[in-house]
Each structure stands twice: as structure tokens, then as C-alpha cells.
Amino acid sequence: MISRIFIDIAVACGISTFLALVLVIAQRYLADYGICKVTINKKKEVSVQGGISLLGALSDQQIFLPSACGGRGSCGTCKCQLTSGGGPVLPTEKPFLSAKELGDGIRLSCQVKVKGDIEIQIEESIFNIRRYRTKVIDIVDYTYDIKGITFQLIDPQRIDFKAGQYVQLESQPYGKVKQKAVRAYSISSKPQDNGLIQLIIRLVPEGICTTWVHNHLKVGDEVFLTGPYGDFYIRDTEADMIFVAGGSGKAPIKSMLEYLQVVGTKRKMTYFFGARTCKDLYLTDEMKAFEKVFPDFKYEPVVSQPCPEEGWEGKLGYIMPYFPEAIRDPKNTEAYLCGSPGMLAAVQKALVELGVPQAKIYFDSFG
Amino acid sequence: MEISSFVLFWAAIFTSNILLTNFLGMCSYLSVSKEVESSFGLGMAVFFVLTATSALNWIVYHKILVPAGLVYLQFIVFIIVIAAFVQLLELIIERYAPALYYTLGIFLPLITVNCAIFGVSLFLVIRNYSFGQSVAFGAGSGIGWLLAILMLAGIRKRMKEKLVPLGLQGAGIALIITGIMALAFIGFSGIVNVQ
């Protein structure tokens, strides 16, 4: 009886092992595409190991395309233009590509496998993107669910970015979470402090990365940041500016204002910060202080549901009704928004109705 | 009565179509039948895998499981063989036939869990087919499945311009169409009986 059981198990295991072995051997010999050549912007050539994704191959070469989902084909941010090679567009890419992008040869680099020589076009600014080894040197609690974390850059030691751009933070496995996560956060420190990066991170309930940052990250820990990414930065014009932020959306605006403080500006600026209760307000004194720095700047915190005991005496309700008094000439006004997708949509709608051109409304479209 | 492989091949396509008379492989049939092009890709992949796995599983069953007295393990072993074969096929196609890979490739992993494949392997055991009959039955079932999904995709393409009641749009109307197609196929069933 016992021997019967052992024979049965042995045969079943034998079959599985044999099949597994066949697959491993096949993988070894069939999936080996040797060294392939990737030509970037027709001038730079890199040799990469074939058989892996273009996104992975490029990041092995220290070229970091933006990618919020870590190469799973679910965020659509790792787009790049292929001028030759790469095979046809896969059904996994189609939902992220418009008809024009399909025509231009835009692909999701995480879905394109390098199996031969490939020519690609990427923006020059992407060469500026690096993966930084950093150390946490400061963590401050701004509110009950928002922390400011300061990282000192170790390798490389300097970062060159525009105020308003973002970096991607890699969280490490913790507790039940077994894999790394990569999430985008706007830089809140000024570009002139190029040896430091400060991020403002709000705890998202059940969020993999924010939970790690809030509950597991300590001063002295090593963290990897990749960046800078994004085209959310101050346009160099003379137009009036409206900043709108909510929650941790204060980060890029803080960076912009600190940057402007150093370079100086005479532009008319109004900064609306929307919060639900007074407990959600933070850095109020620091922002108010900018009113003395700039000739024409106003910080307007607006609270929608103040509790009676908080004794809030400032502006009440949503931020949108307060826009008209801040706008002199809607055609000559730029708006810089950072907040939740719902808030972005409502604010954009209100601004367009007031006559602010859609092309002058700037925002980052990550949640 | 012994049915010849040739008859069995045609019977598997028309009179006992794996999808329209046995209702196997329904999930991918409903979800991938929106475009003719991808239906063809999936259908061809099912055809390849069905033909090959019915041969493989016949060998595994009659040469390994029966002699070793392990018939009760057939479910697990069949699934493992199908999964491993699909993986291997994917690697081979990707390497040597890139064009085919881009038509079939992404559908191959889907097929591992297609119940038509597993169903055919079980049928050939239950009905005690010979090796030749098994391959013919597998290939016929594959073509039958391809035929059924292509027909549905063709009809659904035309349906796009038609007004379908809100509650029936999508899978609802697809199931009704499948039912009507199945009725038509059941009309063939008197010609030859393979059950």
C-alpha cells in the first residue's frame, strides 16, 4: 500500500519534472536572442541583452523612461517612438495609443521585446533622468496623514530639475507586501538645493507605497529615487499665475514658489489651497510668508467643512467661487494645478468657464 | 461500431462541434469574438494546441498512466501536459515564426485555461479512441471551434450597426446568436453519431 503511494507520487513527479526540464532547456536555447543593438535618436548606440523588454533593456543602460506601474502595461506612461524594428503593435498596447500615436510608431516600451536591432527616438530630457541612491535625513509630520520626507542624494550627488517636476520612489517589500512598488511624487524642495530632494506624501488608505513611507521608513534608511520626470513647470512668460493645490499637491507649488523666491519675479500670483477641515492645512505660515517676498502674491487657504471648534475665520466652501477675484485678464492667466483627479477636473472646468485658455492650464495627470 | 478517423474529423467539425453542441471553451469564445482578426488568431491557436495535446495526452494516458495504474491522476496530468505544451509552443513560435507569434502569441497563454482543450482530452479517454482517431478528433474539434468563433465574430461585426436592446448588448446578444447557431449545427447531428 505504502509502496503504491510512493510509486504514484514518483510517476506524477517524474512527469512534471520531465516537462519542467524540457521547458527550462527550451527557455535556455530558444529565448536567447544574443546581444542586440539599440540606436537612440540616430546618434547613440547601446548594446543590450536580447529577449527582455525595451524598458528593462534601456534602464540597464541607465536610460530611464517614465514608468509608473513598473512594466506591467497598466499605466501607459513608458511610451517611446520606434523608427525601426520592434515588431507589430500588440493588443496589450492598443488601449493606451491614439490613432496619431499609432501612425507615428509610438509604442509602450514595457511591451516591446528586444529581439533584434531597434531604432528609437526619445526626448533629450530623458538622458537627464538618473536613478539616485539616497538617504532619508528628515521626516516631519505636516498633518495627521501627510509627511514631508527629505532625502540626501548619495550617488549621484546632484540632481538638475525644474521646479514642479516629479521623481519615482521605489518602496521595498514589507509585511504582507512581497514586491517592490514604484510610485511618482512631486518634488517639494527647490531646484537650487540640488543635493537634496524633499517629497510630501499623503497616506493613501491601503496604498502599498504610501503605507511603506508612513509606517516603515525611518531616518537613515536608503531609498532609490528615479527622475526628474514631467512637463509641469513654470512657463517663462509675464502672464498672471494661479496655483491650485489640495492635500499633498502642495509639493510642486512649494518648489515653484521657493524657486521664484531665489530668481525673483514681479508676476501677479494667487495660490488657492483647498482643504476639507483645518486639520488638513499645513505650512500655512510658510506660504503666507511669501506674501512679503513677492510684490504681488496672495495665499488663500479655503476650507470646505470646518468643525465648529476649529474657529475657522478664513474662506469657506470650495475654491472655485473665489477664482474671479484673482483673475484680472483670463486670456493672460496661467494656471498650475496639483491635486486629486476629481479636483483637477472641477478646477479645470471652472477656469475654462472663466475664459482661461485650456492650453495655459498645466497639471500633472498622475493621481 | 468503429468510426474511421476521417469521419470523426468531419463529425467533430459539424455534427458534434465542441463549442456549439458541447458548449466547451465558451469564455474565450465570448470575450475574444469582437473582431474577426483576433478571433482568427485565437481560433488558429486553439486548433494547433488541440491537435497536439490530444496526441500528447493520448500517449501519456495509454503509455504511462494506464500501465502504471494511475488513471485517477488523469485530470492533473492532462492539465500539466497542456500547460507545459502551451509554454513550449509559445517559445518555439516566438523564436522561429515571429509573424505567427504576433497573430497567435498573446492568445496562447489564454488557451491553457480553455476548457475545450481539456474537454477533448477527456473525451478521447472516455470514448476510448485510438491514436489516429484522437488526433483526427482533436484537429476536427479545433477547426470546429475556429469555425464557430469566426462565425460569431462575423455576425458581431455586423451587429455593431444594429440597434440591440440595452440589456442584451455584449455577451447577452452573443449568447442568443450562439444558441441560434447551435440549433443550426444540431440539424447536422442525424448524419453521424459520435457520442
Coordinates of C-alpha atoms in Angstrom, one line a residue:
Chain A
M1 CA 0.0 0.0 0.0
I2 CA 2.7 2.4 1.1
S3 CA 4.9 1.5 -1.9
R4 CA 1.8 2.0 -4.2
I5 CA 1.5 5.6 -2.9
F6 CA 5.2 6.2 -3.4
I7 CA 5.1 4.9 -6.9
D8 CA 2.1 7.1 -7.7
I9 CA 3.8 10.2 -6.3
A10 CA 7.1 9.3 -8.1
V11 CA 5.4 8.9 -11.5
A12 CA 3.4 12.1 -11.1
C13 CA 6.5 14.0 -10.1
G14 CA 8.5 12.3 -12.9
I15 CA 6.1 13.6 -15.5
S16 CA 6.1 17.1 -14.0
T17 CA 9.9 17.2 -13.7
F18 CA 10.4 16.0 -17.2
L19 CA 8.1 18.7 -18.6
A20 CA 9.7 21.3 -16.4
L21 CA 13.1 20.2 -17.7
V22 CA 12.0 20.4 -21.3
L23 CA 10.8 23.9 -20.7
V24 CA 13.9 25.1 -18.9
I25 CA 16.1 23.7 -21.8
A26 CA 13.8 25.3 -24.3
Q27 CA 13.9 28.6 -22.5
R28 CA 17.7 28.4 -22.3
Y29 CA 18.2 27.9 -26.1
L30 CA 15.1 29.4 -27.7
A31 CA 14.7 32.6 -25.7
D32 CA 18.3 33.6 -26.2
Y33 CA 18.5 36.4 -28.7
G34 CA 22.1 37.3 -28.1
I35 CA 23.2 40.9 -27.9
C36 CA 21.1 43.4 -29.8
K37 CA 21.8 47.0 -30.8
V38 CA 19.5 49.8 -29.8
T39 CA 20.1 53.1 -31.7
I40 CA 18.8 56.1 -29.8
N41 CA 18.0 59.3 -31.6
K42 CA 20.2 58.2 -34.5
K43 CA 23.4 59.0 -32.7
K44 CA 23.8 57.0 -29.5
E45 CA 24.2 53.2 -29.8
V46 CA 23.9 50.8 -26.9
S47 CA 24.2 47.0 -26.8
V48 CA 21.6 45.2 -24.7
Q49 CA 20.8 41.6 -23.9
G50 CA 18.1 40.5 -26.2
G51 CA 14.9 38.8 -25.1
I52 CA 13.9 41.4 -22.4
S53 CA 11.6 44.3 -22.7
L54 CA 12.8 47.6 -24.2
L55 CA 12.0 49.4 -21.0
G56 CA 14.2 47.0 -19.0
A57 CA 17.0 47.0 -21.6
L58 CA 17.1 50.8 -21.5
S59 CA 17.1 51.0 -17.7
D60 CA 20.0 48.6 -17.7
Q61 CA 21.8 51.2 -19.7
Q62 CA 20.9 53.9 -17.2
I63 CA 18.3 55.4 -19.5
F64 CA 15.1 55.7 -17.6
L65 CA 11.8 56.1 -19.4
P66 CA 9.0 57.1 -17.1
S67 CA 7.0 54.1 -15.8
A68 CA 4.5 54.3 -13.0
C69 CA 3.4 50.6 -13.0
G70 CA 6.8 49.1 -13.2
G71 CA 6.4 47.5 -16.7
R72 CA 3.1 45.7 -16.3
G73 CA 1.5 47.6 -19.2
S74 CA -1.2 49.1 -17.0
C75 CA -0.2 52.8 -16.7
G76 CA 0.8 53.7 -20.3
T77 CA 3.5 56.2 -19.3
C78 CA 6.5 54.4 -20.8
K79 CA 5.7 55.5 -24.4
C80 CA 8.5 55.9 -26.9
Q81 CA 8.9 56.2 -30.6
L82 CA 10.2 53.3 -32.6
T83 CA 11.5 54.2 -36.1
S84 CA 12.7 50.7 -37.0
G85 CA 12.3 47.2 -35.5
G86 CA 10.2 46.0 -32.6
G87 CA 7.5 44.1 -34.5
P88 CA 3.8 44.9 -34.8
V89 CA 1.8 46.7 -32.1
L90 CA 0.4 44.3 -29.6
P91 CA -3.2 44.2 -28.4
T92 CA -1.9 45.0 -24.9
E93 CA -0.6 48.4 -26.1
K94 CA -3.6 49.5 -28.2
P95 CA -5.8 50.8 -25.4
F96 CA -3.0 53.3 -24.5
L97 CA -2.3 54.6 -28.0
S98 CA -4.2 57.1 -30.0
A99 CA -4.6 56.8 -33.8
K100 CA -2.0 59.5 -34.3
E101 CA 0.5 57.8 -31.9
L102 CA 0.0 54.5 -33.8
G103 CA 0.8 56.3 -37.0
D104 CA 3.9 57.8 -35.5
G105 CA 5.2 54.5 -34.4
I106 CA 4.7 55.2 -30.7
R107 CA 4.9 52.1 -28.6
L108 CA 4.8 51.1 -24.9
S109 CA 8.4 50.3 -24.2
C110 CA 7.5 47.8 -21.5
Q111 CA 5.6 45.6 -24.0
V112 CA 8.2 45.7 -26.8
K113 CA 10.6 42.9 -26.6
V114 CA 14.1 43.4 -27.9
K115 CA 14.7 40.6 -30.4
G116 CA 16.8 42.4 -33.0
D117 CA 18.3 45.7 -33.7
I118 CA 15.9 48.6 -32.9
E119 CA 16.0 52.3 -33.6
I120 CA 14.2 54.6 -31.2
Q121 CA 13.5 58.3 -30.7
I122 CA 13.3 59.7 -27.2
E123 CA 13.3 63.2 -25.8
E124 CA 16.7 64.6 -24.9
S125 CA 15.5 65.4 -21.4
I126 CA 15.2 61.6 -20.7
F127 CA 19.0 61.4 -20.8
N128 CA 18.9 63.7 -17.7
I129 CA 17.0 61.1 -15.8
R130 CA 19.0 59.1 -13.3
R131 CA 18.5 56.6 -10.6
Y132 CA 19.6 58.1 -7.3
R133 CA 20.7 56.3 -4.2
T134 CA 19.6 58.5 -1.4
K135 CA 19.4 58.5 2.4
V136 CA 16.4 59.8 4.4
I137 CA 17.7 62.6 6.6
D138 CA 14.4 64.1 7.9
I139 CA 10.8 63.1 8.3
V140 CA 8.3 65.7 9.5
D141 CA 4.6 65.3 10.2
Y142 CA 2.7 68.1 8.4
T143 CA -0.8 66.8 9.3
Y144 CA -2.3 63.6 10.7
D145 CA -1.9 61.9 7.2
I146 CA 0.8 64.0 5.4
K147 CA 4.5 63.7 5.9
G148 CA 7.4 65.6 4.4
I149 CA 10.4 63.4 3.8
T150 CA 13.8 64.8 2.9
F151 CA 16.3 62.7 1.1
Q152 CA 20.0 63.4 0.7
L153 CA 21.4 62.3 -2.6
I154 CA 24.4 59.9 -2.3
D155 CA 25.0 58.6 -5.8
P156 CA 24.8 60.6 -8.0
Q157 CA 25.2 63.6 -5.6
R158 CA 23.5 66.3 -7.7
I159 CA 20.1 66.5 -9.4
D160 CA 19.2 69.0 -12.1
F161 CA 15.4 69.5 -12.3
K162 CA 12.8 72.1 -12.9
A163 CA 10.5 73.2 -10.1
G164 CA 7.3 71.2 -10.4
Q165 CA 8.8 68.0 -11.8
Y166 CA 8.4 64.7 -10.1
V167 CA 10.5 61.6 -9.2
Q168 CA 9.6 58.0 -8.8
L169 CA 10.2 56.3 -5.4
E170 CA 10.8 52.6 -5.0
S171 CA 9.3 51.1 -1.9
Q172 CA 10.8 47.9 -0.5
P173 CA 8.8 44.8 0.5
Y174 CA 7.3 44.9 4.0
G175 CA 4.8 42.9 6.0
K176 CA 2.4 41.1 3.7
V177 CA 3.6 43.1 0.6
K178 CA 6.2 40.9 -1.1
Q179 CA 7.2 43.0 -4.0
K180 CA 8.7 46.5 -4.7
A181 CA 6.4 49.2 -5.8
V182 CA 7.2 52.3 -7.8
R183 CA 5.2 55.5 -7.4
A184 CA 5.5 59.1 -8.6
Y185 CA 5.7 62.0 -6.2
S186 CA 6.3 65.7 -7.0
I187 CA 9.5 67.3 -5.6
S188 CA 8.7 69.9 -3.0
S189 CA 12.2 71.3 -2.5
K190 CA 13.7 74.0 -4.7
P191 CA 16.0 73.1 -7.7
Q192 CA 18.7 75.3 -6.2
D193 CA 19.1 72.8 -3.4
N194 CA 20.4 70.2 -5.8
G195 CA 21.9 67.8 -3.3
L196 CA 18.5 67.3 -1.6
I197 CA 15.0 66.2 -2.6
Q198 CA 12.0 66.7 -0.4
L199 CA 8.8 64.9 -1.1
I200 CA 5.4 65.5 0.5
I201 CA 3.5 62.2 0.8
R202 CA -0.1 61.7 2.0
L203 CA -1.1 58.3 3.4
V204 CA -3.5 56.6 1.0
P205 CA -5.6 54.0 2.8
E206 CA -4.4 50.6 1.6
G207 CA -1.7 52.3 -0.6
I208 CA 1.3 50.0 -1.0
C209 CA 3.9 52.7 -1.3
T210 CA 2.4 55.4 1.0
T211 CA 1.9 52.9 3.8
W212 CA 5.6 51.9 3.5
V213 CA 6.6 55.5 3.6
H214 CA 4.4 56.4 6.5
N215 CA 4.8 53.3 8.7
H216 CA 8.2 51.7 7.8
L217 CA 10.5 54.4 6.5
K218 CA 13.0 55.8 9.1
V219 CA 15.7 58.5 9.2
G220 CA 18.9 56.9 7.9
D221 CA 17.2 54.4 5.5
E222 CA 18.4 54.1 2.0
V223 CA 15.9 54.8 -0.8
F224 CA 16.1 54.8 -4.6
L225 CA 14.6 57.7 -6.5
T226 CA 14.4 58.0 -10.3
G227 CA 13.9 61.2 -12.0
P228 CA 13.2 64.0 -12.8
Y229 CA 10.2 63.5 -14.9
G230 CA 7.3 65.6 -16.2
D231 CA 6.5 68.8 -18.0
F232 CA 4.8 70.5 -15.1
Y233 CA 7.0 73.5 -14.5
I234 CA 6.7 77.3 -14.6
R235 CA 6.4 78.7 -18.1
D236 CA 8.8 81.7 -18.6
T237 CA 6.2 84.4 -19.5
E238 CA 4.8 87.6 -17.9
A239 CA 1.3 86.2 -17.5
D240 CA -0.5 86.2 -14.2
M241 CA -0.4 82.9 -12.4
I242 CA -3.0 81.0 -10.4
F243 CA -1.8 78.0 -8.3
V244 CA -4.3 75.5 -7.1
A245 CA -3.5 72.6 -4.8
G246 CA -5.1 70.2 -2.4
G247 CA -3.6 67.7 0.0
S248 CA -0.1 66.7 -0.9
G249 CA -0.5 68.7 -4.1
K250 CA 1.2 71.5 -2.2
A251 CA 4.6 69.9 -3.0
P252 CA 5.3 71.1 -6.6
I253 CA 3.8 74.5 -5.8
K254 CA 6.1 74.9 -2.8
S255 CA 9.1 74.0 -5.0
M256 CA 7.9 76.6 -7.6
L257 CA 7.5 79.4 -5.1
E258 CA 10.8 78.7 -3.4
Y259 CA 12.4 78.7 -6.9
L260 CA 10.8 82.0 -7.8
Q261 CA 11.9 83.4 -4.4
V262 CA 15.5 82.9 -5.5
V263 CA 15.3 84.1 -9.1
G264 CA 12.7 86.9 -8.3
T265 CA 9.5 87.7 -10.2
K266 CA 7.1 90.6 -10.5
R267 CA 4.2 88.4 -11.8
K268 CA 0.8 88.6 -10.1
M269 CA 0.3 85.2 -8.3
T270 CA -2.6 83.8 -6.3
Y271 CA -2.3 80.4 -4.6
F272 CA -5.5 78.6 -3.6
F273 CA -5.1 75.7 -1.3
G274 CA -8.3 73.6 -0.8
A275 CA -8.7 71.6 2.4
R276 CA -11.6 69.7 4.0
T277 CA -11.0 70.7 7.6
C278 CA -8.5 72.9 9.4
K279 CA -6.6 69.7 10.3
D280 CA -5.7 69.3 6.6
L281 CA -4.0 72.7 6.5
Y282 CA -0.2 72.8 6.7
L283 CA 2.8 75.0 6.0
T284 CA 0.3 77.9 6.2
D285 CA 2.8 80.4 7.8
E286 CA 5.5 79.5 5.3
M287 CA 3.1 80.1 2.4
K288 CA 1.8 83.3 4.0
A289 CA 5.4 84.5 4.3
F290 CA 5.7 84.5 0.5
E291 CA 3.3 87.4 0.5
K292 CA 6.1 89.6 1.9
V293 CA 8.7 88.1 -0.5
F294 CA 6.8 88.8 -3.8
P295 CA 5.4 92.1 -4.8
D296 CA 2.0 90.6 -5.8
F297 CA 1.3 87.3 -4.2
K298 CA -1.6 86.0 -2.2
Y299 CA -2.0 82.7 -0.3
E300 CA -5.7 81.7 0.0
P301 CA -6.4 78.6 2.1
V302 CA -10.0 77.5 1.6
V303 CA -11.7 75.1 4.0
S304 CA -14.9 73.3 2.9
Q305 CA -16.0 71.6 6.2
P306 CA -14.5 73.3 9.2
C307 CA -15.6 71.9 12.5
P308 CA -17.2 74.4 14.9
E309 CA -14.5 74.0 17.5
E310 CA -11.8 74.9 15.0
G311 CA -13.0 78.5 14.8
W312 CA -12.0 79.0 11.1
E313 CA -12.3 82.6 10.0
G314 CA -10.9 82.3 6.5
K315 CA -12.5 81.5 3.2
L316 CA -15.2 78.8 3.3
G317 CA -16.5 76.2 0.8
Y318 CA -14.9 75.1 -2.4
I319 CA -12.1 77.0 -4.1
M320 CA -13.8 77.6 -7.5
P321 CA -16.1 80.5 -6.5
Y322 CA -13.0 82.5 -5.4
F323 CA -11.3 82.4 -8.7
P324 CA -13.0 85.5 -10.4
E325 CA -11.5 87.9 -7.8
A326 CA -8.0 86.5 -8.5
I327 CA -8.2 86.8 -12.3
R328 CA -7.6 90.1 -14.0
D329 CA -7.4 89.1 -17.6
P330 CA -8.4 85.4 -18.1
K331 CA -6.6 85.3 -21.5
N332 CA -3.4 86.4 -19.9
T333 CA -3.5 83.9 -16.9
E334 CA -1.7 80.7 -16.5
A335 CA -3.0 78.1 -14.0
Y336 CA -0.8 75.4 -12.3
L337 CA -2.9 72.7 -10.7
C338 CA -1.9 69.7 -8.5
G339 CA -4.4 67.6 -6.6
S340 CA -6.8 64.7 -6.8
P341 CA -8.2 63.8 -10.3
G342 CA -11.7 64.9 -9.1
M343 CA -10.4 68.3 -8.0
L344 CA -8.4 68.7 -11.2
A345 CA -11.4 68.1 -13.3
A346 CA -13.6 70.5 -11.3
V347 CA -11.0 73.3 -11.3
Q348 CA -10.2 73.0 -15.0
K349 CA -13.9 73.3 -15.8
A350 CA -14.3 76.4 -13.7
L351 CA -11.2 78.0 -15.1
V352 CA -12.2 77.3 -18.7
E353 CA -15.7 78.8 -18.0
L354 CA -14.0 81.9 -16.7
G355 CA -12.1 82.2 -20.0
V356 CA -8.7 80.8 -19.1
P357 CA -7.4 79.1 -22.3
Q358 CA -7.1 75.3 -21.8
A359 CA -3.6 75.4 -23.2
K360 CA -2.5 77.6 -20.3
I361 CA -3.7 75.2 -17.6
Y362 CA -0.8 73.0 -16.5
F363 CA -1.0 69.9 -14.3
D364 CA 0.4 66.5 -13.7
S365 CA -2.0 63.8 -14.6
F366 CA -1.0 61.2 -12.0
G367 CA -3.3 60.6 -9.2
Chain B
M1 CA -19.1 0.4 -34.3
E2 CA -15.6 1.7 -35.1
I3 CA -15.7 5.1 -36.6
S4 CA -13.0 5.9 -39.1
S5 CA -10.6 8.8 -38.3
F6 CA -11.8 10.6 -41.5
V7 CA -15.5 10.5 -40.4
L8 CA -14.5 11.5 -36.9
F9 CA -12.7 14.5 -38.2
W10 CA -15.7 15.9 -40.1
A11 CA -18.1 14.9 -37.3
A12 CA -16.0 16.9 -34.8
I13 CA -16.4 19.9 -37.1
F14 CA -20.0 19.8 -37.9
T15 CA -22.2 17.2 -36.1
S16 CA -20.6 17.4 -32.7
N17 CA -18.9 20.7 -32.7
I18 CA -17.0 21.1 -29.4
L19 CA -18.4 24.6 -28.9
L20 CA -21.9 24.5 -30.4
T21 CA -23.0 21.1 -29.2
N22 CA -20.9 20.5 -26.1
F23 CA -20.6 24.2 -25.1
L24 CA -16.9 24.0 -24.2
G25 CA -14.4 26.8 -24.5
M26 CA -17.2 29.4 -24.0
C27 CA -15.3 32.1 -22.0
S28 CA -12.6 33.0 -24.6
Y29 CA -15.2 32.4 -27.3
L30 CA -17.4 35.2 -25.9
S31 CA -14.6 37.6 -24.9
V32 CA -12.4 37.5 -28.0
S33 CA -15.1 37.3 -30.7
K34 CA -15.4 41.1 -31.1
E35 CA -13.0 41.3 -34.0
V36 CA -12.6 38.8 -36.9
E37 CA -8.8 39.3 -36.9
S38 CA -8.2 38.3 -33.3
S39 CA -10.9 35.6 -33.4
F40 CA -8.9 34.0 -36.2
G41 CA -5.7 34.2 -34.2
L42 CA -7.3 32.6 -31.2
G43 CA -9.0 30.0 -33.3
M44 CA -5.8 29.0 -35.0
A45 CA -4.1 28.8 -31.7
V46 CA -6.8 26.5 -30.3
F47 CA -6.5 24.4 -33.4
F48 CA -2.8 23.9 -33.0
V49 CA -2.9 23.2 -29.3
L50 CA -5.9 20.9 -29.6
T51 CA -4.3 18.8 -32.3
A52 CA -1.0 18.5 -30.5
T53 CA -2.4 18.0 -26.9
S54 CA -4.8 15.3 -28.0
A55 CA -1.9 13.4 -29.5
L56 CA 0.3 14.0 -26.4
N57 CA -2.4 13.2 -23.9
W58 CA -3.3 10.0 -25.7
I59 CA 0.3 8.9 -25.4
V60 CA 0.6 10.0 -21.8
Y61 CA -2.6 8.2 -20.9
H62 CA -2.1 4.9 -22.7
K63 CA 1.6 4.6 -22.4
I64 CA 2.2 6.0 -18.9
L65 CA -1.0 6.3 -16.8
V66 CA -2.7 3.1 -17.8
P67 CA 0.4 0.8 -17.4
A68 CA 1.3 2.5 -14.1
G69 CA -2.3 2.2 -12.8
L70 CA -2.5 6.0 -12.4
V71 CA -5.7 6.6 -14.3
Y72 CA -7.1 8.5 -11.4
L73 CA -4.4 11.2 -11.9
Q74 CA -5.5 11.9 -15.5
F75 CA -7.1 15.3 -14.7
I76 CA -3.9 16.7 -13.1
V77 CA -1.6 15.2 -15.6
F78 CA -3.6 16.3 -18.6
I79 CA -3.6 19.9 -17.3
I80 CA 0.1 19.8 -16.6
V81 CA 0.8 18.5 -20.1
I82 CA -1.4 21.1 -21.7
A83 CA 0.2 24.0 -19.7
A84 CA 3.7 22.8 -20.5
F85 CA 3.0 22.3 -24.1
V86 CA 1.4 25.7 -24.5
Q87 CA 4.5 27.3 -22.9
L88 CA 6.8 25.3 -25.2
L89 CA 4.8 26.2 -28.3
E90 CA 4.9 29.9 -27.3
L91 CA 8.7 29.8 -27.1
I92 CA 9.1 28.0 -30.4
I93 CA 6.7 30.2 -32.3
E94 CA 8.2 33.3 -30.8
R95 CA 11.6 32.2 -32.0
Y96 CA 11.0 30.7 -35.4
A97 CA 7.8 32.3 -36.7
P98 CA 7.6 35.9 -35.4
A99 CA 4.8 36.7 -37.8
L100 CA 2.7 33.8 -36.4
Y101 CA 3.7 34.8 -32.9
Y102 CA 2.2 38.2 -33.3
T103 CA -1.1 36.7 -34.6
L104 CA -1.3 33.8 -32.0
G105 CA 1.3 34.7 -29.4
I106 CA -0.7 36.6 -26.9
F107 CA -3.6 34.1 -27.1
L108 CA -1.5 31.1 -26.3
P109 CA -1.4 31.7 -22.5
L110 CA -5.2 32.1 -22.6
I111 CA -5.6 28.7 -24.1
T112 CA -4.1 26.9 -21.1
V113 CA -7.3 27.5 -19.3
N114 CA -9.6 26.9 -22.3
C115 CA -11.9 24.1 -21.3
A116 CA -12.3 22.9 -24.9
I117 CA -8.7 21.6 -24.8
F118 CA -9.1 19.7 -21.6
G119 CA -12.6 18.5 -22.7
V120 CA -11.2 16.9 -25.9
S121 CA -8.5 15.1 -23.9
L122 CA -11.1 13.7 -21.6
F123 CA -13.5 12.8 -24.5
L124 CA -10.8 10.7 -26.2
V125 CA -10.2 8.8 -23.0
I126 CA -13.9 8.3 -22.2
R127 CA -14.7 7.2 -25.7
N128 CA -11.6 5.0 -25.9
Y129 CA -10.4 6.4 -29.2
S130 CA -7.3 5.0 -31.0
F131 CA -4.3 7.3 -31.6
G132 CA -5.4 8.2 -35.1
Q133 CA -8.9 8.8 -34.0
S134 CA -7.7 11.0 -31.2
V135 CA -5.6 13.2 -33.5
A136 CA -8.5 13.4 -36.0
F137 CA -10.9 14.3 -33.3
G138 CA -8.6 16.9 -31.8
A139 CA -7.9 18.5 -35.2
G140 CA -11.6 18.5 -36.2
S141 CA -12.6 20.0 -32.8
G142 CA -10.0 22.7 -33.3
I143 CA -11.3 23.6 -36.7
G144 CA -14.9 23.4 -35.4
W145 CA -14.0 25.8 -32.7
L146 CA -12.3 28.1 -35.2
L147 CA -15.4 28.0 -37.4
A148 CA -17.7 28.8 -34.6
I149 CA -15.7 31.8 -33.3
L150 CA -15.2 33.2 -36.8
M151 CA -18.9 33.0 -37.5
L152 CA -19.8 34.7 -34.2
A153 CA -17.1 37.4 -34.9
G154 CA -18.5 38.0 -38.4
I155 CA -22.1 38.3 -37.0
R156 CA -21.0 40.6 -34.2
K157 CA -19.2 42.8 -36.7
R158 CA -22.5 43.3 -38.5
M159 CA -24.3 43.7 -35.2
K160 CA -22.3 46.9 -34.4
E161 CA -24.5 48.9 -36.7
K162 CA -27.8 47.3 -35.5
L163 CA -29.8 48.5 -32.6
V164 CA -29.6 46.0 -29.8
P165 CA -31.8 46.5 -26.7
L166 CA -29.7 47.9 -23.9
G167 CA -30.0 44.9 -21.6
L168 CA -28.9 42.5 -24.3
Q169 CA -25.8 44.3 -25.6
G170 CA -22.5 42.5 -25.4
A171 CA -22.5 39.0 -24.0
G172 CA -26.3 38.8 -23.9
I173 CA -26.9 39.0 -27.6
A174 CA -23.7 36.9 -28.3
L175 CA -25.2 34.1 -26.3
I176 CA -28.5 34.3 -28.2
I177 CA -26.7 34.2 -31.5
T178 CA -24.6 31.2 -30.3
G179 CA -27.9 29.5 -29.4
I180 CA -29.3 30.0 -32.8
M181 CA -26.0 28.9 -34.4
A182 CA -26.1 25.8 -32.2
L183 CA -29.6 25.0 -33.4
A184 CA -28.4 25.1 -37.0
F185 CA -25.5 22.8 -36.1
I186 CA -27.7 20.3 -34.2
G187 CA -29.5 20.0 -37.5
F188 CA -26.5 18.1 -38.8
S189 CA -26.5 15.7 -35.9
G190 CA -28.5 12.9 -37.5
I191 CA -25.8 12.3 -40.1
V192 CA -23.3 10.6 -37.9
N193 CA -23.3 9.9 -34.2
V194 CA -20.0 10.0 -32.3
Q195 CA -21.3 10.3 -28.7

